[in-house]
Amino acid sequence: EDQVTQSPEALRLQEGESSSLNCSYTVSGLRGLFWYRQDPGKGPEFLFTLYSAGEEKEKERLKATLTKKESFLHITAPKPEDSATYLCAVPPDAGGSGYALNFGKGTSLLVTP
Amino acid sequence: IAGITQAPTSQILAAGRRMTLRCTQDMRHNAMYWYRQDLGLGLRLIHYSNTAGTTGKGEVPDGYSVSRANTDDFPLTLASAVPSQTSVYFCASSQAAGGGYTFGSGTRLTVV
């Protein structure tokens, strides 16, 4: 069973058109929810960590929020340079793998001029 | 520039050959990880190491082995490569106290 589900799989926006990406998770004791950005041909780049429901983090045009069952990545007035795949990840329920993360399959965002 | 170095950047490998993917970090992070990324499947954990001298199996460990002789290096070995191991491999590290991973730039491996 997937512990992290991201939607939509792909999203196309016009420059300036705000939207949100969704990440739902099924782990029982959340030990952090992580957002990453991945550009083609590169490794993922860390964006945010959220630990408790109600928490919010912001970086430029991005704002991440967290509830008890899901997280949203809000993109306000996006620019073409925001085009990338956005990944969400959580530590698994079992603590055996230490700090390893389970990743969702990502949302591929394309922002057109 | 602090970070993770992976080598090689890409490789074409004959099936049955042995291959070691190298990963070195200069941030003195305790934990290190190997993931593979495949279209439609996302990032999947192969092996991890919470600290030097210890390793553990992830979601897809079969056909792979790792070692962690020191803090900085975490090589991934394919003992006898098979075509299903064609993938992009990412090494990552993190501080033991949590926080975000730092990823390398990846190794694109094709097994023919």
Short mmCIF file of C-alpha atoms in Angstrom, two decimals:
data_model
loop_
_atom_site.label_atom_id
_atom_site.label_comp_id
_atom_site.label_asym_id
_atom_site.label_seq_id
_atom_site.Cartn_x
_atom_site.Cartn_y
_atom_site.Cartn_z
CA GLU A 1 0.00 0.00 0.00
CA ASP A 2 1.37 3.39 -1.03
CA GLN A 3 2.00 5.56 1.99
CA VAL A 4 2.27 8.73 -0.09
CA THR A 5 -0.06 9.65 -2.96
CA GLN A 6 0.39 12.80 -4.99
CA SER A 7 -2.11 14.47 -7.28
CA PRO A 8 -2.42 15.49 -9.97
CA GLU A 9 0.26 13.52 -11.83
CA ALA A 10 0.75 16.46 -14.18
CA LEU A 11 -0.37 20.06 -14.14
CA ARG A 12 -0.08 22.74 -16.79
CA LEU A 13 -0.50 26.36 -15.74
CA GLN A 14 -0.21 29.66 -17.46
CA GLU A 15 2.22 32.14 -15.97
CA GLY A 16 0.48 33.90 -13.09
CA GLU A 17 -2.21 31.21 -12.68
CA SER A 18 -2.09 30.06 -9.04
CA SER A 19 -2.85 26.46 -8.06
CA SER A 20 -2.15 23.75 -5.50
CA LEU A 21 -0.53 20.33 -5.51
CA ASN A 22 -1.77 17.65 -3.13
CA CYS A 23 0.09 15.02 -1.11
CA SER A 24 -1.92 12.57 1.00
CA TYR A 25 -0.23 10.16 3.40
CA THR A 26 -1.27 7.13 5.41
CA VAL A 27 1.44 6.78 8.07
CA SER A 28 0.00 6.78 11.58
CA GLY A 29 2.68 8.62 13.51
CA LEU A 30 3.94 11.36 11.24
CA ARG A 31 7.61 12.13 11.79
CA GLY A 32 7.78 14.88 9.23
CA LEU A 33 6.54 15.53 5.70
CA PHE A 34 9.08 16.65 3.15
CA TRP A 35 8.72 18.51 -0.14
CA TYR A 36 11.34 18.42 -2.88
CA ARG A 37 11.73 19.93 -6.32
CA GLN A 38 13.36 17.94 -9.12
CA ASP A 39 14.53 19.44 -12.41
CA PRO A 40 15.08 17.16 -15.44
CA GLY A 41 18.38 15.29 -15.26
CA LYS A 42 19.09 16.42 -11.70
CA GLY A 43 18.70 15.12 -8.19
CA PRO A 44 15.80 16.31 -6.02
CA GLU A 45 16.34 19.57 -4.13
CA PHE A 46 14.97 19.99 -0.62
CA LEU A 47 12.24 22.63 -0.19
CA PHE A 48 10.38 22.21 3.13
CA THR A 49 9.80 20.01 6.15
CA LEU A 50 6.48 20.13 8.03
CA TYR A 51 5.97 18.35 11.34
CA SER A 52 2.53 19.14 12.74
CA ALA A 53 -0.98 19.88 11.51
CA GLY A 54 -1.49 23.58 10.93
CA GLU A 55 2.16 24.25 10.19
CA GLU A 56 3.01 26.36 7.14
CA LYS A 57 6.31 27.12 5.39
CA GLU A 58 6.96 29.61 2.59
CA LYS A 59 9.68 30.13 0.02
CA GLU A 60 9.24 32.70 -2.72
CA ARG A 61 6.06 31.70 -4.62
CA LEU A 62 5.67 28.39 -2.78
CA LYS A 63 3.77 27.74 0.43
CA ALA A 64 3.43 24.31 2.01
CA THR A 65 0.69 23.47 4.49
CA LEU A 66 -0.06 20.36 6.52
CA THR A 67 -3.21 18.72 7.90
CA LYS A 68 -3.58 15.38 9.67
CA LYS A 69 -4.03 13.51 6.39
CA GLU A 70 -2.49 15.62 3.66
CA SER A 71 -0.22 18.44 2.63
CA PHE A 72 -0.67 21.08 -0.03
CA LEU A 73 1.96 22.92 -2.00
CA HIS A 74 0.42 26.20 -3.07
CA ILE A 75 2.03 28.00 -5.99
CA THR A 76 1.13 31.67 -6.23
CA ALA A 77 1.55 33.52 -9.54
CA PRO A 78 3.93 30.89 -10.95
CA LYS A 79 6.66 31.67 -13.44
CA PRO A 80 8.10 29.38 -16.15
CA GLU A 81 11.14 28.73 -13.94
CA ASP A 82 8.83 27.01 -11.44
CA SER A 83 8.38 24.20 -13.97
CA ALA A 84 9.69 21.00 -12.37
CA THR A 85 8.54 17.81 -10.73
CA TYR A 86 7.52 18.28 -7.10
CA LEU A 87 7.98 15.32 -4.79
CA CYS A 88 6.47 14.66 -1.39
CA ALA A 89 7.95 12.19 1.11
CA VAL A 90 7.37 10.82 4.61
CA PRO A 91 9.29 8.44 6.88
CA PRO A 92 7.61 5.01 6.96
CA ASP A 93 5.64 3.72 9.95
CA ALA A 94 8.26 1.13 10.88
CA GLY A 95 11.27 2.76 12.47
CA GLY A 96 13.78 0.22 11.21
CA SER A 97 15.00 2.25 8.27
CA GLY A 98 16.01 5.15 10.45
CA TYR A 99 15.68 8.38 8.58
CA ALA A 100 14.85 6.91 5.15
CA LEU A 101 11.91 8.43 3.31
CA ASN A 102 9.06 7.01 1.21
CA PHE A 103 8.49 9.22 -1.80
CA GLY A 104 5.35 9.87 -3.79
CA LYS A 105 5.52 9.61 -7.57
CA GLY A 106 5.48 13.35 -7.96
CA THR A 107 3.54 16.05 -9.75
CA SER A 108 5.05 17.30 -12.99
CA LEU A 109 4.37 21.02 -13.25
CA LEU A 110 4.69 22.97 -16.49
CA VAL A 111 4.24 26.75 -16.42
CA THR A 112 3.88 28.35 -19.82
CA PRO A 113 4.52 32.03 -20.60
CA ILE B 1 30.99 23.42 -2.78
CA ALA B 2 29.60 21.12 -0.09
CA GLY B 3 27.48 18.29 -1.31
CA ILE B 4 27.40 14.78 -2.74
CA THR B 5 29.51 13.54 -5.62
CA GLN B 6 28.37 10.52 -7.61
CA ALA B 7 30.39 8.68 -10.24
CA PRO B 8 30.10 7.77 -12.97
CA THR B 9 27.51 10.15 -14.40
CA SER B 10 26.33 7.50 -16.82
CA GLN B 11 27.30 3.99 -17.79
CA ILE B 12 26.32 1.29 -20.26
CA LEU B 13 26.99 -2.12 -18.77
CA ALA B 14 26.81 -5.62 -20.19
CA ALA B 15 24.52 -8.00 -18.35
CA GLY B 16 26.39 -10.21 -15.90
CA ARG B 17 29.13 -7.67 -15.24
CA ARG B 18 29.94 -6.32 -11.80
CA MET B 19 29.66 -2.57 -11.23
CA THR B 20 30.24 -0.21 -8.32
CA LEU B 21 28.55 3.17 -8.19
CA ARG B 22 30.48 5.63 -6.08
CA CYS B 23 29.07 8.20 -3.67
CA THR B 24 31.04 10.65 -1.53
CA GLN B 25 29.74 13.43 0.73
CA ASP B 26 31.66 16.25 2.41
CA MET B 27 29.01 17.44 4.86
CA ARG B 28 29.78 14.92 7.65
CA HIS B 29 26.19 13.70 7.55
CA ASN B 30 25.58 10.55 9.56
CA ALA B 31 22.96 8.95 7.35
CA MET B 32 23.28 7.99 3.69
CA TYR B 33 20.92 6.36 1.22
CA TRP B 34 20.70 4.84 -2.24
CA TYR B 35 17.53 5.24 -4.29
CA ARG B 36 16.63 4.21 -7.80
CA GLN B 37 14.22 6.26 -9.88
CA ASP B 38 12.13 4.69 -12.62
CA LEU B 39 9.42 6.23 -14.75
CA GLY B 40 6.03 5.56 -13.21
CA LEU B 41 7.51 4.09 -10.03
CA GLY B 42 9.17 7.09 -8.48
CA LEU B 43 12.08 6.94 -6.04
CA ARG B 44 12.54 3.61 -4.27
CA LEU B 45 14.97 2.96 -1.44
CA ILE B 46 17.61 0.31 -2.13
CA HIS B 47 19.86 0.45 0.94
CA TYR B 48 20.55 2.89 3.72
CA SER B 49 23.12 3.55 6.42
CA ASN B 50 22.24 5.43 9.60
CA THR B 51 25.88 5.77 10.63
CA ALA B 52 29.33 4.58 9.59
CA GLY B 53 29.71 0.84 10.06
CA THR B 54 25.99 0.03 9.78
CA THR B 55 23.76 -0.65 6.77
CA GLY B 56 20.18 -1.74 6.19
CA LYS B 57 17.92 -2.97 3.41
CA GLY B 58 15.31 -0.78 1.82
CA GLU B 59 12.35 -1.58 -0.40
CA VAL B 60 14.27 -3.06 -3.36
CA PRO B 61 17.62 -4.47 -2.11
CA ASP B 62 17.89 -7.65 -4.20
CA GLY B 63 20.91 -7.68 -6.50
CA TYR B 64 22.60 -4.79 -4.70
CA SER B 65 25.05 -4.52 -1.83
CA VAL B 66 26.53 -1.56 0.07
CA SER B 67 29.26 -0.85 2.58
CA ARG B 68 29.92 2.10 4.90
CA ALA B 69 33.53 1.95 6.02
CA ASN B 70 33.64 5.67 6.90
CA THR B 71 31.34 8.67 7.18
CA ASP B 72 32.00 10.07 3.73
CA ASP B 73 31.71 7.12 1.34
CA PHE B 74 28.77 4.85 0.53
CA PRO B 75 29.38 2.73 -2.58
CA LEU B 76 26.65 0.65 -4.21
CA THR B 77 27.66 -2.60 -5.91
CA LEU B 78 25.76 -4.61 -8.49
CA ALA B 79 27.31 -8.07 -8.28
CA SER B 80 25.94 -9.35 -11.60
CA ALA B 81 23.93 -6.74 -13.50
CA VAL B 82 20.60 -7.56 -15.11
CA PRO B 83 18.53 -5.45 -17.54
CA SER B 84 15.91 -4.72 -14.85
CA GLN B 85 18.59 -2.74 -13.01
CA THR B 86 18.54 -0.16 -15.78
CA SER B 87 17.62 3.00 -13.91
CA VAL B 88 18.80 6.33 -12.56
CA TYR B 89 20.51 5.90 -9.20
CA PHE B 90 20.61 8.65 -6.61
CA CYS B 91 22.73 8.81 -3.51
CA ALA B 92 21.55 11.07 -0.67
CA SER B 93 22.56 12.02 2.86
CA SER B 94 20.97 13.61 5.90
CA GLN B 95 21.81 14.64 9.41
CA ALA B 96 20.72 12.12 12.03
CA ALA B 97 18.37 14.66 13.59
CA GLY B 98 16.22 14.80 10.48
CA GLY B 99 15.80 17.60 8.02
CA GLY B 100 16.01 17.40 4.30
CA TYR B 101 18.14 15.09 2.27
CA THR B 102 20.92 16.35 0.07
CA PHE B 103 20.92 14.40 -3.19
CA GLY B 104 23.68 13.77 -5.68
CA SER B 105 23.19 14.40 -9.38
CA GLY B 106 22.58 10.74 -10.13
CA THR B 107 24.09 7.92 -12.19
CA ARG B 108 22.19 6.83 -15.28
CA LEU B 109 22.84 3.11 -15.71
CA THR B 110 21.82 1.07 -18.72
CA VAL B 111 22.25 -2.71 -18.57
CA VAL B 112 22.20 -4.40 -21.97
#
